Amino acid sequence: MTNKQAGEDAAGRLTRTDVIDAALRVLDERGLDGLSTRAVADRLGVRMNTVLWHVKTKSRMLDLMADAVLAGIRYDDLPDAPLERARELAARYRRALLSHRDGAALVTGTYAAEPHTLRFADRLVDALLAAGADDRRAAWTAWTVNYFVLGLTQEEQAAPQDGDDRLFRAVNPAAQPALQQVLPHLHQDNFEDRFTFGLAAILTGPPA
């Protein structure tokens, strides 16, 4: 069998799940900037057209990858109390994003109306409804939780390893006295505490 025949035979056995799994491995190795359908094809040892046959476009591939990231969220052993359940769901969402390099940036750039994404959204909205929110408040709070988790996690994953003191050097006590006052609390390395604080503020905020 020639190399070409072997490649075509392997391509015929590929599934869309295989392609998305390979794409996530490329993401973990190269980051979002290094992700392409060609890189995925190289990873699988097939032609780029084979990858596109399964996912159609890079945009569609990204949507499916984002949904696959959310497939990592577990739904067992959730708290019975609705607001505690919502908090735990948000924490598991954050962990799923953190489990992949640039996971938050990937999900932020997609609109994945796919099974795992919809399952998470349904569970979160259900917890908020059970906590007593009306339909609009449940929907909009779920949106707010999603935006907060994505934004904070994206910042966390992009933060430099050695810290970044540009803000501390840029703040002028005379020009920005309020920022100067709270500057000790603006460190970039306390993401866990910021996550807990922000989520509590969202889930216990004043009614609409």
PDB file of C-alpha atoms in Angstrom:
ATOM      1  CA  MET A   1       0.000   0.000   0.000  1.00  0.00           C
ATOM      2  CA  THR A   2       1.359   3.424  -0.923  1.00  0.00           C
ATOM      3  CA  ASN A   3       1.558   6.305   1.552  1.00  0.00           C
ATOM      4  CA  LYS A   4      -1.214   8.039  -0.366  1.00  0.00           C
ATOM      5  CA  GLN A   5      -3.463   4.987  -0.137  1.00  0.00           C
ATOM      6  CA  ALA A   6      -2.696   4.584   3.555  1.00  0.00           C
ATOM      7  CA  GLY A   7      -3.571   8.221   4.163  1.00  0.00           C
ATOM      8  CA  GLU A   8      -6.837   7.938   2.260  1.00  0.00           C
ATOM      9  CA  ASP A   9      -7.690   4.761   4.155  1.00  0.00           C
ATOM     10  CA  ALA A  10      -7.045   6.498   7.489  1.00  0.00           C
ATOM     11  CA  ALA A  11      -9.129   9.475   6.378  1.00  0.00           C
ATOM     12  CA  GLY A  12     -12.025   7.194   5.607  1.00  0.00           C
ATOM     13  CA  ARG A  13     -12.003   5.913   9.169  1.00  0.00           C
ATOM     14  CA  LEU A  14     -11.935   9.372  10.721  1.00  0.00           C
ATOM     15  CA  THR A  15     -14.975  10.734  12.508  1.00  0.00           C
ATOM     16  CA  ARG A  16     -15.842  14.321  13.344  1.00  0.00           C
ATOM     17  CA  THR A  17     -15.064  13.519  16.974  1.00  0.00           C
ATOM     18  CA  ASP A  18     -11.556  12.450  15.926  1.00  0.00           C
ATOM     19  CA  VAL A  19     -11.074  15.771  14.157  1.00  0.00           C
ATOM     20  CA  ILE A  20     -12.278  17.823  17.130  1.00  0.00           C
ATOM     21  CA  ASP A  21     -10.128  15.822  19.550  1.00  0.00           C
ATOM     22  CA  ALA A  22      -7.107  16.476  17.348  1.00  0.00           C
ATOM     23  CA  ALA A  23      -8.010  20.163  17.111  1.00  0.00           C
ATOM     24  CA  LEU A  24      -8.109  20.427  20.912  1.00  0.00           C
ATOM     25  CA  ARG A  25      -4.674  18.815  21.106  1.00  0.00           C
ATOM     26  CA  VAL A  26      -3.353  21.365  18.606  1.00  0.00           C
ATOM     27  CA  LEU A  27      -4.942  24.117  20.715  1.00  0.00           C
ATOM     28  CA  ASP A  28      -3.216  22.838  23.853  1.00  0.00           C
ATOM     29  CA  GLU A  29       0.132  22.664  22.062  1.00  0.00           C
ATOM     30  CA  ARG A  30       0.064  25.853  19.988  1.00  0.00           C
ATOM     31  CA  GLY A  31      -2.626  28.071  21.462  1.00  0.00           C
ATOM     32  CA  LEU A  32      -5.490  29.705  19.594  1.00  0.00           C
ATOM     33  CA  ASP A  33      -3.162  31.735  17.344  1.00  0.00           C
ATOM     34  CA  GLY A  34      -1.485  28.534  16.147  1.00  0.00           C
ATOM     35  CA  LEU A  35      -4.710  26.670  15.449  1.00  0.00           C
ATOM     36  CA  SER A  36      -5.683  26.056  11.816  1.00  0.00           C
ATOM     37  CA  THR A  37      -7.386  23.369   9.780  1.00  0.00           C
ATOM     38  CA  ARG A  38      -4.013  22.660   8.168  1.00  0.00           C
ATOM     39  CA  ALA A  39      -2.411  22.139  11.585  1.00  0.00           C
ATOM     40  CA  VAL A  40      -5.213  19.737  12.509  1.00  0.00           C
ATOM     41  CA  ALA A  41      -4.767  17.878   9.229  1.00  0.00           C
ATOM     42  CA  ASP A  42      -1.031  17.582   9.863  1.00  0.00           C
ATOM     43  CA  ARG A  43      -1.743  16.265  13.338  1.00  0.00           C
ATOM     44  CA  LEU A  44      -4.016  13.575  11.888  1.00  0.00           C
ATOM     45  CA  GLY A  45      -1.764  12.804   8.921  1.00  0.00           C
ATOM     46  CA  VAL A  46      -4.462  13.605   6.373  1.00  0.00           C
ATOM     47  CA  ARG A  47      -5.146  16.261   3.772  1.00  0.00           C
ATOM     48  CA  MET A  48      -6.762  19.531   4.809  1.00  0.00           C
ATOM     49  CA  ASN A  49      -9.789  18.744   2.623  1.00  0.00           C
ATOM     50  CA  THR A  50     -10.425  15.688   4.780  1.00  0.00           C
ATOM     51  CA  VAL A  51     -10.654  17.865   7.877  1.00  0.00           C
ATOM     52  CA  LEU A  52     -12.946  20.298   6.058  1.00  0.00           C
ATOM     53  CA  TRP A  53     -15.157  17.419   4.906  1.00  0.00           C
ATOM     54  CA  HIS A  54     -15.910  16.726   8.553  1.00  0.00           C
ATOM     55  CA  VAL A  55     -16.184  20.304   9.870  1.00  0.00           C
ATOM     56  CA  LYS A  56     -16.927  22.319   6.685  1.00  0.00           C
ATOM     57  CA  THR A  57     -15.198  25.543   7.832  1.00  0.00           C
ATOM     58  CA  LYS A  58     -12.737  26.686  10.467  1.00  0.00           C
ATOM     59  CA  SER A  59     -15.533  28.678  12.120  1.00  0.00           C
ATOM     60  CA  ARG A  60     -17.632  25.527  12.409  1.00  0.00           C
ATOM     61  CA  MET A  61     -14.640  23.663  13.799  1.00  0.00           C
ATOM     62  CA  LEU A  62     -14.226  26.312  16.501  1.00  0.00           C
ATOM     63  CA  ASP A  63     -17.916  26.028  17.456  1.00  0.00           C
ATOM     64  CA  LEU A  64     -17.584  22.266  17.812  1.00  0.00           C
ATOM     65  CA  MET A  65     -14.371  22.646  19.800  1.00  0.00           C
ATOM     66  CA  ALA A  66     -16.053  25.079  22.181  1.00  0.00           C
ATOM     67  CA  ASP A  67     -18.878  22.618  22.717  1.00  0.00           C
ATOM     68  CA  ALA A  68     -16.352  19.844  23.318  1.00  0.00           C
ATOM     69  CA  VAL A  69     -14.712  21.974  26.033  1.00  0.00           C
ATOM     70  CA  LEU A  70     -18.054  22.188  27.822  1.00  0.00           C
ATOM     71  CA  ALA A  71     -18.428  18.433  27.490  1.00  0.00           C
ATOM     72  CA  GLY A  72     -15.896  18.288  30.325  1.00  0.00           C
ATOM     73  CA  ILE A  73     -18.386  19.714  32.827  1.00  0.00           C
ATOM     74  CA  ARG A  74     -19.738  17.111  35.255  1.00  0.00           C
ATOM     75  CA  TYR A  75     -23.282  17.286  36.615  1.00  0.00           C
ATOM     76  CA  ASP A  76     -23.077  14.733  39.404  1.00  0.00           C
ATOM     77  CA  ASP A  77     -23.047  15.642  43.108  1.00  0.00           C
ATOM     78  CA  LEU A  78     -24.397  19.152  42.594  1.00  0.00           C
ATOM     79  CA  PRO A  79     -25.694  20.973  45.705  1.00  0.00           C
ATOM     80  CA  ASP A  80     -29.431  20.832  46.366  1.00  0.00           C
ATOM     81  CA  ALA A  81     -29.710  24.524  47.282  1.00  0.00           C
ATOM     82  CA  PRO A  82     -30.364  26.394  43.994  1.00  0.00           C
ATOM     83  CA  LEU A  83     -27.906  29.290  44.421  1.00  0.00           C
ATOM     84  CA  GLU A  84     -25.189  26.960  45.654  1.00  0.00           C
ATOM     85  CA  ARG A  85     -25.890  24.795  42.620  1.00  0.00           C
ATOM     86  CA  ALA A  86     -25.528  27.825  40.336  1.00  0.00           C
ATOM     87  CA  ARG A  87     -22.211  28.728  41.994  1.00  0.00           C
ATOM     88  CA  GLU A  88     -20.909  25.192  41.622  1.00  0.00           C
ATOM     89  CA  LEU A  89     -21.960  25.055  37.970  1.00  0.00           C
ATOM     90  CA  ALA A  90     -20.070  28.302  37.312  1.00  0.00           C
ATOM     91  CA  ALA A  91     -17.002  26.914  39.092  1.00  0.00           C
ATOM     92  CA  ARG A  92     -17.101  23.738  36.992  1.00  0.00           C
ATOM     93  CA  TYR A  93     -17.501  25.863  33.856  1.00  0.00           C
ATOM     94  CA  ARG A  94     -14.371  27.809  34.790  1.00  0.00           C
ATOM     95  CA  ARG A  95     -12.434  24.600  35.419  1.00  0.00           C
ATOM     96  CA  ALA A  96     -13.485  23.249  32.025  1.00  0.00           C
ATOM     97  CA  LEU A  97     -12.202  26.425  30.353  1.00  0.00           C
ATOM     98  CA  LEU A  98      -8.939  26.275  32.295  1.00  0.00           C
ATOM     99  CA  SER A  99      -8.394  22.656  31.263  1.00  0.00           C
ATOM    100  CA  HIS A 100      -7.429  23.796  27.746  1.00  0.00           C
ATOM    101  CA  ARG A 101      -4.893  26.380  26.685  1.00  0.00           C
ATOM    102  CA  ASP A 102      -6.791  29.512  25.577  1.00  0.00           C
ATOM    103  CA  GLY A 103     -10.028  27.706  26.446  1.00  0.00           C
ATOM    104  CA  ALA A 104     -11.824  30.896  27.441  1.00  0.00           C
ATOM    105  CA  ALA A 105     -10.698  32.786  24.321  1.00  0.00           C
ATOM    106  CA  LEU A 106     -11.888  29.876  22.185  1.00  0.00           C
ATOM    107  CA  VAL A 107     -15.353  29.795  23.741  1.00  0.00           C
ATOM    108  CA  THR A 108     -15.641  33.589  23.790  1.00  0.00           C
ATOM    109  CA  GLY A 109     -15.145  33.716  20.017  1.00  0.00           C
ATOM    110  CA  THR A 110     -17.890  31.228  19.201  1.00  0.00           C
ATOM    111  CA  TYR A 111     -21.657  30.908  19.227  1.00  0.00           C
ATOM    112  CA  ALA A 112     -22.016  27.221  19.923  1.00  0.00           C
ATOM    113  CA  ALA A 113     -25.701  26.301  20.036  1.00  0.00           C
ATOM    114  CA  GLU A 114     -24.607  22.703  20.502  1.00  0.00           C
ATOM    115  CA  PRO A 115     -25.675  19.912  22.914  1.00  0.00           C
ATOM    116  CA  HIS A 116     -23.078  20.346  25.681  1.00  0.00           C
ATOM    117  CA  THR A 117     -23.312  24.134  25.631  1.00  0.00           C
ATOM    118  CA  LEU A 118     -27.107  23.996  25.741  1.00  0.00           C
ATOM    119  CA  ARG A 119     -27.013  21.439  28.540  1.00  0.00           C
ATOM    120  CA  PHE A 120     -24.880  23.712  30.705  1.00  0.00           C
ATOM    121  CA  ALA A 121     -27.069  26.727  29.974  1.00  0.00           C
ATOM    122  CA  ASP A 122     -30.208  24.744  30.799  1.00  0.00           C
ATOM    123  CA  ARG A 123     -28.794  23.541  34.125  1.00  0.00           C
ATOM    124  CA  LEU A 124     -27.688  27.050  35.101  1.00  0.00           C
ATOM    125  CA  VAL A 125     -31.026  28.644  34.170  1.00  0.00           C
ATOM    126  CA  ASP A 126     -32.876  25.863  35.999  1.00  0.00           C
ATOM    127  CA  ALA A 127     -30.898  26.599  39.181  1.00  0.00           C
ATOM    128  CA  LEU A 128     -31.702  30.309  38.911  1.00  0.00           C
ATOM    129  CA  LEU A 129     -35.395  29.643  38.330  1.00  0.00           C
ATOM    130  CA  ALA A 130     -35.425  27.313  41.325  1.00  0.00           C
ATOM    131  CA  ALA A 131     -33.851  30.119  43.387  1.00  0.00           C
ATOM    132  CA  GLY A 132     -36.902  32.266  42.674  1.00  0.00           C
ATOM    133  CA  ALA A 133     -35.806  34.351  39.693  1.00  0.00           C
ATOM    134  CA  ASP A 134     -38.450  35.202  37.121  1.00  0.00           C
ATOM    135  CA  ASP A 135     -37.877  34.211  33.506  1.00  0.00           C
ATOM    136  CA  ARG A 136     -36.111  37.424  32.460  1.00  0.00           C
ATOM    137  CA  ARG A 137     -33.901  37.596  35.550  1.00  0.00           C
ATOM    138  CA  ALA A 138     -32.931  33.929  35.200  1.00  0.00           C
ATOM    139  CA  ALA A 139     -32.003  34.387  31.526  1.00  0.00           C
ATOM    140  CA  TRP A 140     -30.097  37.631  32.038  1.00  0.00           C
ATOM    141  CA  THR A 141     -28.307  36.410  35.166  1.00  0.00           C
ATOM    142  CA  ALA A 142     -27.190  33.298  33.273  1.00  0.00           C
ATOM    143  CA  TRP A 143     -25.822  35.594  30.553  1.00  0.00           C
ATOM    144  CA  THR A 144     -24.035  37.711  33.162  1.00  0.00           C
ATOM    145  CA  VAL A 145     -22.473  34.653  34.816  1.00  0.00           C
ATOM    146  CA  ASN A 146     -21.311  33.435  31.410  1.00  0.00           C
ATOM    147  CA  TYR A 147     -19.735  36.768  30.471  1.00  0.00           C
ATOM    148  CA  PHE A 148     -18.055  37.110  33.862  1.00  0.00           C
ATOM    149  CA  VAL A 149     -16.576  33.606  33.840  1.00  0.00           C
ATOM    150  CA  LEU A 150     -15.365  33.935  30.256  1.00  0.00           C
ATOM    151  CA  GLY A 151     -13.838  37.373  30.795  1.00  0.00           C
ATOM    152  CA  LEU A 152     -12.045  36.588  34.037  1.00  0.00           C
ATOM    153  CA  THR A 153     -10.800  33.223  32.797  1.00  0.00           C
ATOM    154  CA  GLN A 154      -9.562  34.740  29.544  1.00  0.00           C
ATOM    155  CA  GLU A 155      -7.614  37.312  31.561  1.00  0.00           C
ATOM    156  CA  GLU A 156      -6.238  34.546  33.785  1.00  0.00           C
ATOM    157  CA  GLN A 157      -5.076  32.455  30.845  1.00  0.00           C
ATOM    158  CA  ALA A 158      -3.442  35.462  29.177  1.00  0.00           C
ATOM    159  CA  ALA A 159      -1.703  36.720  32.320  1.00  0.00           C
ATOM    160  CA  PRO A 160       2.102  36.685  32.104  1.00  0.00           C
ATOM    161  CA  GLN A 161       3.858  34.090  34.215  1.00  0.00           C
ATOM    162  CA  ASP A 162       5.995  36.636  36.048  1.00  0.00           C
ATOM    163  CA  GLY A 163       3.224  39.138  36.697  1.00  0.00           C
ATOM    164  CA  ASP A 164       2.642  42.500  35.064  1.00  0.00           C
ATOM    165  CA  ASP A 165       3.306  45.713  36.933  1.00  0.00           C
ATOM    166  CA  ARG A 166       2.321  48.123  34.131  1.00  0.00           C
ATOM    167  CA  LEU A 167      -0.799  49.264  35.997  1.00  0.00           C
ATOM    168  CA  PHE A 168       1.173  49.975  39.155  1.00  0.00           C
ATOM    169  CA  ARG A 169       3.724  51.998  37.209  1.00  0.00           C
ATOM    170  CA  ALA A 170       1.068  53.846  35.205  1.00  0.00           C
ATOM    171  CA  VAL A 171      -1.164  55.049  38.039  1.00  0.00           C
ATOM    172  CA  ASN A 172      -0.411  58.632  39.048  1.00  0.00           C
ATOM    173  CA  PRO A 173      -1.527  59.370  42.635  1.00  0.00           C
ATOM    174  CA  ALA A 174      -2.330  62.964  41.728  1.00  0.00           C
ATOM    175  CA  ALA A 175      -4.291  62.153  38.576  1.00  0.00           C
ATOM    176  CA  GLN A 176      -5.922  58.893  39.704  1.00  0.00           C
ATOM    177  CA  PRO A 177      -6.238  59.080  43.502  1.00  0.00           C
ATOM    178  CA  ALA A 178      -9.045  56.504  43.731  1.00  0.00           C
ATOM    179  CA  LEU A 179      -7.070  53.936  41.768  1.00  0.00           C
ATOM    180  CA  GLN A 180      -4.037  54.675  43.888  1.00  0.00           C
ATOM    181  CA  GLN A 181      -6.073  53.976  47.025  1.00  0.00           C
ATOM    182  CA  VAL A 182      -7.223  50.521  45.863  1.00  0.00           C
ATOM    183  CA  LEU A 183      -4.027  49.615  44.012  1.00  0.00           C
ATOM    184  CA  PRO A 184      -2.982  46.896  46.500  1.00  0.00           C
ATOM    185  CA  HIS A 185      -6.183  45.023  45.585  1.00  0.00           C
ATOM    186  CA  LEU A 186      -5.619  45.085  41.829  1.00  0.00           C
ATOM    187  CA  HIS A 187      -3.030  42.325  41.624  1.00  0.00           C
ATOM    188  CA  GLN A 188      -3.510  39.932  38.703  1.00  0.00           C
ATOM    189  CA  ASP A 189      -2.587  36.824  40.643  1.00  0.00           C
ATOM    190  CA  ASN A 190      -5.658  36.476  42.857  1.00  0.00           C
ATOM    191  CA  PHE A 191      -8.040  35.049  40.262  1.00  0.00           C
ATOM    192  CA  GLU A 192      -9.616  32.500  42.588  1.00  0.00           C
ATOM    193  CA  ASP A 193     -10.626  35.164  45.098  1.00  0.00           C
ATOM    194  CA  ARG A 194     -11.842  37.478  42.347  1.00  0.00           C
ATOM    195  CA  PHE A 195     -13.917  34.666  40.875  1.00  0.00           C
ATOM    196  CA  THR A 196     -15.557  33.910  44.227  1.00  0.00           C
ATOM    197  CA  PHE A 197     -16.215  37.594  44.928  1.00  0.00           C
ATOM    198  CA  GLY A 198     -17.574  38.397  41.491  1.00  0.00           C
ATOM    199  CA  LEU A 199     -19.845  35.376  41.347  1.00  0.00           C
ATOM    200  CA  ALA A 200     -21.265  36.168  44.792  1.00  0.00           C
ATOM    201  CA  ALA A 201     -21.949  39.738  43.664  1.00  0.00           C
ATOM    202  CA  ILE A 202     -23.826  38.526  40.587  1.00  0.00           C
ATOM    203  CA  LEU A 203     -25.878  35.884  42.356  1.00  0.00           C
ATOM    204  CA  THR A 204     -26.816  38.041  45.349  1.00  0.00           C
ATOM    205  CA  GLY A 205     -27.262  41.375  43.585  1.00  0.00           C
ATOM    206  CA  PRO A 206     -30.364  43.569  43.901  1.00  0.00           C
ATOM    207  CA  PRO A 207     -33.496  42.452  42.028  1.00  0.00           C
ATOM    208  CA  ALA A 208     -34.156  43.962  38.602  1.00  0.00           C
TER     209      ALA A 208
END
